Short mmCIF file of C-alpha atoms in Angstrom, two decimals:
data_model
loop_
_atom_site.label_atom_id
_atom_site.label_comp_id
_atom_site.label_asym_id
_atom_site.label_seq_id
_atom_site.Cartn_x
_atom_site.Cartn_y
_atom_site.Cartn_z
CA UNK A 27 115.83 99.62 110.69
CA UNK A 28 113.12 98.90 112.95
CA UNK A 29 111.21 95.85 114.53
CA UNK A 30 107.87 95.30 113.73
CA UNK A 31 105.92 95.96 116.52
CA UNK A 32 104.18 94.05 118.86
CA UNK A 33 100.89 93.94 120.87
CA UNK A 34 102.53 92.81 124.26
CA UNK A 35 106.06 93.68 125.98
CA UNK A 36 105.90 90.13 127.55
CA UNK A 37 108.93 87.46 127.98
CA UNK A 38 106.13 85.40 125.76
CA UNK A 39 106.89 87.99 122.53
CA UNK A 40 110.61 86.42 122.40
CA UNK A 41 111.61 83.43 121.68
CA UNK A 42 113.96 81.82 124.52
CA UNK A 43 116.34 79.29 122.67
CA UNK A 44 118.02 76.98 125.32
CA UNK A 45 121.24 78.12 127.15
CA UNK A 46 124.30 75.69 126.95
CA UNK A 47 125.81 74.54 130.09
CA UNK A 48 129.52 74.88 130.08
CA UNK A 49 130.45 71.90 130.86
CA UNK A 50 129.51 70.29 127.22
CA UNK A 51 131.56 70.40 124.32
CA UNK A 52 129.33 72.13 121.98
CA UNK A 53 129.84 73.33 118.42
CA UNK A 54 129.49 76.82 119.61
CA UNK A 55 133.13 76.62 120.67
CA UNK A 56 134.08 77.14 116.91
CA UNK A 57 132.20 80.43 117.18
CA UNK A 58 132.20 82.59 120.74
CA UNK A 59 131.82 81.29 123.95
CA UNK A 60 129.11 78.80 126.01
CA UNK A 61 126.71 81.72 127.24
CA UNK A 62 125.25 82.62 124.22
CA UNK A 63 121.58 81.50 122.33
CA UNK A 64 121.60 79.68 119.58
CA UNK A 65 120.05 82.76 117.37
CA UNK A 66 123.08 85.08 118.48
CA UNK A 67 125.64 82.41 117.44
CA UNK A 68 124.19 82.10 113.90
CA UNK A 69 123.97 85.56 113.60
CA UNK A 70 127.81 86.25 114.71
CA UNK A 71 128.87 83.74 112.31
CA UNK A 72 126.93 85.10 109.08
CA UNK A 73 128.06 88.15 110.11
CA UNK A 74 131.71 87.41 110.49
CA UNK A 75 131.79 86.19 107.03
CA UNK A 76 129.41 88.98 105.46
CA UNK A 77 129.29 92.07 107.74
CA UNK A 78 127.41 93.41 110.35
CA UNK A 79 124.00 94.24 110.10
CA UNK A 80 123.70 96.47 113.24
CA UNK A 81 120.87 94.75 115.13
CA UNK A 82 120.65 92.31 116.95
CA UNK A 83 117.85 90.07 115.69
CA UNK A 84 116.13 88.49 119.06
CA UNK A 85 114.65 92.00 119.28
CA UNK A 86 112.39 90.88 116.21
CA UNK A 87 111.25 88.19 117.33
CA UNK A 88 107.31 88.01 117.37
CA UNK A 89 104.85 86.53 119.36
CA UNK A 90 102.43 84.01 117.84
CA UNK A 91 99.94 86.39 117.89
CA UNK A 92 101.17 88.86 116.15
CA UNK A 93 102.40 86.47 113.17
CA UNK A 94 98.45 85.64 113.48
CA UNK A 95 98.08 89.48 112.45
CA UNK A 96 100.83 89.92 109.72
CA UNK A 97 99.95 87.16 108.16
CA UNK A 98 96.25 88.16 107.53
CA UNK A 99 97.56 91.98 106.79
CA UNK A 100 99.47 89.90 103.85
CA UNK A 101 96.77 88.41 102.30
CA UNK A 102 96.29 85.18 100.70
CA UNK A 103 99.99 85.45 99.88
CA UNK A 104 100.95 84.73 103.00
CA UNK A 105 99.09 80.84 103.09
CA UNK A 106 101.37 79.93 100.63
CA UNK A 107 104.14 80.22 103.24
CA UNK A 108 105.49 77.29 105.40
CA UNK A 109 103.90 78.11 108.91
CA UNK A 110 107.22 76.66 110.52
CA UNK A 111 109.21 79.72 109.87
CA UNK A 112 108.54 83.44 108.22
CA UNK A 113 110.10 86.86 108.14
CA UNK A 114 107.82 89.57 107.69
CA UNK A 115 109.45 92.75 105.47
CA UNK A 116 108.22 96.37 104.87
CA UNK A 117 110.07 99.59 104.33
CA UNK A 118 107.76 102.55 105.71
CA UNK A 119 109.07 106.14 105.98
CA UNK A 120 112.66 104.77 104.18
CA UNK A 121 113.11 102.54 107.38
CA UNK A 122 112.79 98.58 107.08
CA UNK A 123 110.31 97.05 109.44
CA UNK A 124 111.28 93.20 110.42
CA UNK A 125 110.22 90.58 112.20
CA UNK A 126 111.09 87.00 112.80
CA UNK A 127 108.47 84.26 113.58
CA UNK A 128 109.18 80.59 114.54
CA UNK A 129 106.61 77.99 114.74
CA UNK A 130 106.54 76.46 118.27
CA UNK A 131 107.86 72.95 117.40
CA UNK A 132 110.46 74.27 115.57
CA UNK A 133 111.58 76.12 118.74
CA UNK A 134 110.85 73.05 121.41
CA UNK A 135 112.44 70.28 119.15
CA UNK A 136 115.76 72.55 118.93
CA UNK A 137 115.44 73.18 122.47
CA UNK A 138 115.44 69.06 123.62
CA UNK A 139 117.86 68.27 120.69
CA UNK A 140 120.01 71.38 120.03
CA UNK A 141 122.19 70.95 117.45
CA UNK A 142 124.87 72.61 118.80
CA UNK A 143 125.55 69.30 120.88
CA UNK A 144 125.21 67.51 117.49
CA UNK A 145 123.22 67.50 114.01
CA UNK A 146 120.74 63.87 113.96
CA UNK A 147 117.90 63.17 111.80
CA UNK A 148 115.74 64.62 114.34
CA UNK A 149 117.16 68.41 114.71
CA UNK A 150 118.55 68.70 111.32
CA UNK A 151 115.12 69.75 109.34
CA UNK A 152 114.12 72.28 112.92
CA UNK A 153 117.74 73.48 111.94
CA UNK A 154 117.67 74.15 108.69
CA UNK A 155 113.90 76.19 108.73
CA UNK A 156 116.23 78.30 111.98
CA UNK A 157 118.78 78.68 109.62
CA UNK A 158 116.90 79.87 106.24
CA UNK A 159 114.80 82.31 108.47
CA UNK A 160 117.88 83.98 110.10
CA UNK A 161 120.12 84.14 106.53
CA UNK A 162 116.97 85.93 105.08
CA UNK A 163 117.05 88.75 108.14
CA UNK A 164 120.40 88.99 107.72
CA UNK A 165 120.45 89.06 104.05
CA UNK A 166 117.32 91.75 103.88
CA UNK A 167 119.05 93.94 106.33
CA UNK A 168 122.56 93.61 104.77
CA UNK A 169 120.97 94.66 101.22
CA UNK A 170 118.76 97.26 102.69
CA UNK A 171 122.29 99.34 104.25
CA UNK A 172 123.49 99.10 100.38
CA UNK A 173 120.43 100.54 98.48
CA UNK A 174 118.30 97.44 98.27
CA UNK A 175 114.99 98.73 98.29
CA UNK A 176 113.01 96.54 95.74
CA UNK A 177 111.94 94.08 98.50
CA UNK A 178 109.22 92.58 97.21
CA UNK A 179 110.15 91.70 93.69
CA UNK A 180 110.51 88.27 92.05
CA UNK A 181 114.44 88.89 91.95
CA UNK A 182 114.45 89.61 95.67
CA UNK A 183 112.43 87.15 97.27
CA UNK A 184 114.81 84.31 94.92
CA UNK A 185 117.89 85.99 95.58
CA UNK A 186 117.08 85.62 99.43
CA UNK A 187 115.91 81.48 98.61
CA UNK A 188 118.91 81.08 97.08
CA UNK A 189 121.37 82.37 99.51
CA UNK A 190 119.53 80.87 102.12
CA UNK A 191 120.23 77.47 100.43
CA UNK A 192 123.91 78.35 100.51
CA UNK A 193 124.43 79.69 103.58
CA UNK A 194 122.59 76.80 105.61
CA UNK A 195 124.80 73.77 103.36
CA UNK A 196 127.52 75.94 105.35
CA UNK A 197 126.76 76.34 109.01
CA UNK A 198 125.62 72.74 108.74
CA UNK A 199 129.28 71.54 107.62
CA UNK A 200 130.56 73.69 110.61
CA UNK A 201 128.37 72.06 112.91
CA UNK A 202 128.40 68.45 111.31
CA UNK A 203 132.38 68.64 111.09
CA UNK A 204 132.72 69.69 115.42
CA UNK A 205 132.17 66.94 115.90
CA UNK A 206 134.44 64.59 113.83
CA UNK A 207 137.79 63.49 114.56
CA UNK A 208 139.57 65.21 113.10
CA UNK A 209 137.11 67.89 112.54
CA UNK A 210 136.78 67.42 108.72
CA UNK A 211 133.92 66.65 106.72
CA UNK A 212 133.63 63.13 105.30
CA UNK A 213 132.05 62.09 102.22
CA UNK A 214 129.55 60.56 103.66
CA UNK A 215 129.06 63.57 105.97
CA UNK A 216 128.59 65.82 102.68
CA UNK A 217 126.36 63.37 100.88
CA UNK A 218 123.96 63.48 103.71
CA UNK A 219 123.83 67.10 104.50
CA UNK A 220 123.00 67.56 100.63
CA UNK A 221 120.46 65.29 100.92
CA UNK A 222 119.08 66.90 103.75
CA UNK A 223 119.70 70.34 102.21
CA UNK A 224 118.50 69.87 98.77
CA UNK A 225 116.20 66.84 98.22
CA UNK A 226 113.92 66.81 100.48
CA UNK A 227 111.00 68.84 98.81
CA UNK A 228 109.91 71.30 101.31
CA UNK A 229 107.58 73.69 99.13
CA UNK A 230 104.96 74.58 100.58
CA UNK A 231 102.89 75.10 98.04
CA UNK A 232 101.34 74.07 94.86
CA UNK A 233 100.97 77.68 93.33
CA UNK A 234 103.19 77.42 89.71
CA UNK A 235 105.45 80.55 90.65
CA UNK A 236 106.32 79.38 94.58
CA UNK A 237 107.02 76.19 92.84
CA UNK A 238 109.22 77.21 90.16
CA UNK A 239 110.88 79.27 92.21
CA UNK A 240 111.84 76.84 94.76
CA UNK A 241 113.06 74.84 92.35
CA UNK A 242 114.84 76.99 90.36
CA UNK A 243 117.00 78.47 93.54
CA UNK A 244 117.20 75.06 94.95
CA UNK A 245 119.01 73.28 91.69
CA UNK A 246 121.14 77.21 91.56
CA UNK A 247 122.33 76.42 94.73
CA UNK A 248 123.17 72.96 94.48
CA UNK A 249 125.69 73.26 91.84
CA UNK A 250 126.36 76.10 93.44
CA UNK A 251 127.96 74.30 96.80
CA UNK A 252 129.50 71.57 94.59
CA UNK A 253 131.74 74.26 93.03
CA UNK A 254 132.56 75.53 96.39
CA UNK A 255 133.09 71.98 98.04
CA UNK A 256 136.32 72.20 95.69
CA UNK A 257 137.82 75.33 96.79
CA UNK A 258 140.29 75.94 99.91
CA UNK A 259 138.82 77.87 102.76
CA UNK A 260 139.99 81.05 102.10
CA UNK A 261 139.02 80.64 98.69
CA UNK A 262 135.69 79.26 99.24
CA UNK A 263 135.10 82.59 102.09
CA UNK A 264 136.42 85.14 99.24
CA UNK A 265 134.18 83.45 96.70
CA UNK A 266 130.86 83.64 98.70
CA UNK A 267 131.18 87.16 100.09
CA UNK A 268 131.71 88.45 96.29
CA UNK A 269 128.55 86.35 95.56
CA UNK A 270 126.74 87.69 98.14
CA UNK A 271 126.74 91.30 96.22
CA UNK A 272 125.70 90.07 93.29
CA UNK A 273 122.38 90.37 92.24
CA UNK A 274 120.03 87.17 91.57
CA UNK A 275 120.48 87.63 87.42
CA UNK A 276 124.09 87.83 88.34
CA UNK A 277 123.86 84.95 90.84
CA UNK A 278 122.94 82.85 88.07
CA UNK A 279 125.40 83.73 85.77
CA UNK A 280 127.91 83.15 88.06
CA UNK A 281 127.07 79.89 88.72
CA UNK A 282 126.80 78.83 85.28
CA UNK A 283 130.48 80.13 84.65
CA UNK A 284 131.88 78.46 87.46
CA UNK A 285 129.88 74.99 87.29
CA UNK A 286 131.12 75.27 83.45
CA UNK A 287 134.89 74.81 84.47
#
């Protein structure tokens, strides 16, 4: 796997998320210690629960210009995609080519107001595009060292929406519950992270498949993290790394089964 490359070598072509000073009591502490970005500690923790992906993903970070150029490379495609967050995908010469782009504000407002010192109404949304952006490079690269090769179909791109949806409901109940004494989720704390999570309507566009598609995964993934709300953790870890595998047609046959109980 390889980055996508980029026109300048510069500090500017990577993204510098704020360092945390030891002396705060942070959520990283659930994950590895204080001297570590927030990018790496997202990255550890999808990767403890679904393996490693062999890269470390600040190397594909990309500069603003050089999202400028992907995104006219992709067509008109590409202005159907939120501007606050994209990953750019292409396998040439049976390698995958990568790259990561955040919007500037999404990167600023999690530096001020990181929400590893807390979630609020004013990181969460930053925090969430972070999240979805990272779970798809992780995802992409994950499927890529099994076979996955089909990286631009209709199955692909949903199966990456929908885990995505997952995934993010997740880290945000690690982060949201840090902080809580004792560190458990409420039911409060649940009913506003789904709110957050799945019903504020963040679709970019008005095109009928992005649309359907958004919605589709969205209401998938919903159910989806009810049925897992009711399992133990070591249940609920078991159950989402065998989902992981599955493909999206499988996906949604496995939630229907298990939302049917």
């Amino acid at each position: 796997m390889h980055e996508e490359p980029t026109e300048c070598k510069s500090p500017t072509c990577k993204t510098g998320f704020t360092w945390l000073a030891p002396q705060l009591r942070v959520a990283p502490k659930l994950l590895i210690t204080w001297m570590m970005t927030l990018l790496g500690e997202v990255q550890i923790l999808l990767e403890r629960t679904y393996g490693p992906t062999g890269v470390n993903f600040e190397d594909f970070l990309l500069s603003p210009q050089r999202c400028r150029t992907l995104s006219e490379l992709a067509g008109p495609s590409a202005a159907q995609i939120s501007d606050l967050g994209r990953v750019f995908l292409r396998i040439v010469d049976d390698n995958l080519r990568l790259g990561i782009h955040y919007d500037s504000g999404v990167v600023k407002a999690l530096e001020e107001n990181n929400p590893a010192c807390g979630l609020n109404e004013e990181n969460i949304l930053p925090f969430m595009v972070f999240l979805e952006e990272l779970d798809h490079a992780v995802h992409v690269a994950l499927k890529f060292r099994e076979g996955g090769l089909d990286i631009h179909s209709e199955a692909f791109v949903r199966d990456l929406e929908l885990q995505a949806k997952v995934d993010t409901y997740l880290i945000l109940q690690k982060y949201c519950a840090f902080f809580n004494k004792p560190q458990r989720l409420t039911d409060a704390d649940r009913r506003w992270l789904k709110a957050c999570v799945f019903d504020r309507d963040r679709s970019p566009s008005e095109e009928p498949l992005l649309a359907e598609r958004y919605h589709e995964t969205n209401r998938l993934a919903r159910r989806y993290v009810r049925h897992l709300d009711g399992l133990s953790r070591t249940r609920r870890t078991s159950e989402i790394r065998r989902f992981r595998k599955l493909s999206y047609g499988q996906k949604r046959d496995r939630v229907a089964v298990v939302c049917a109980r």
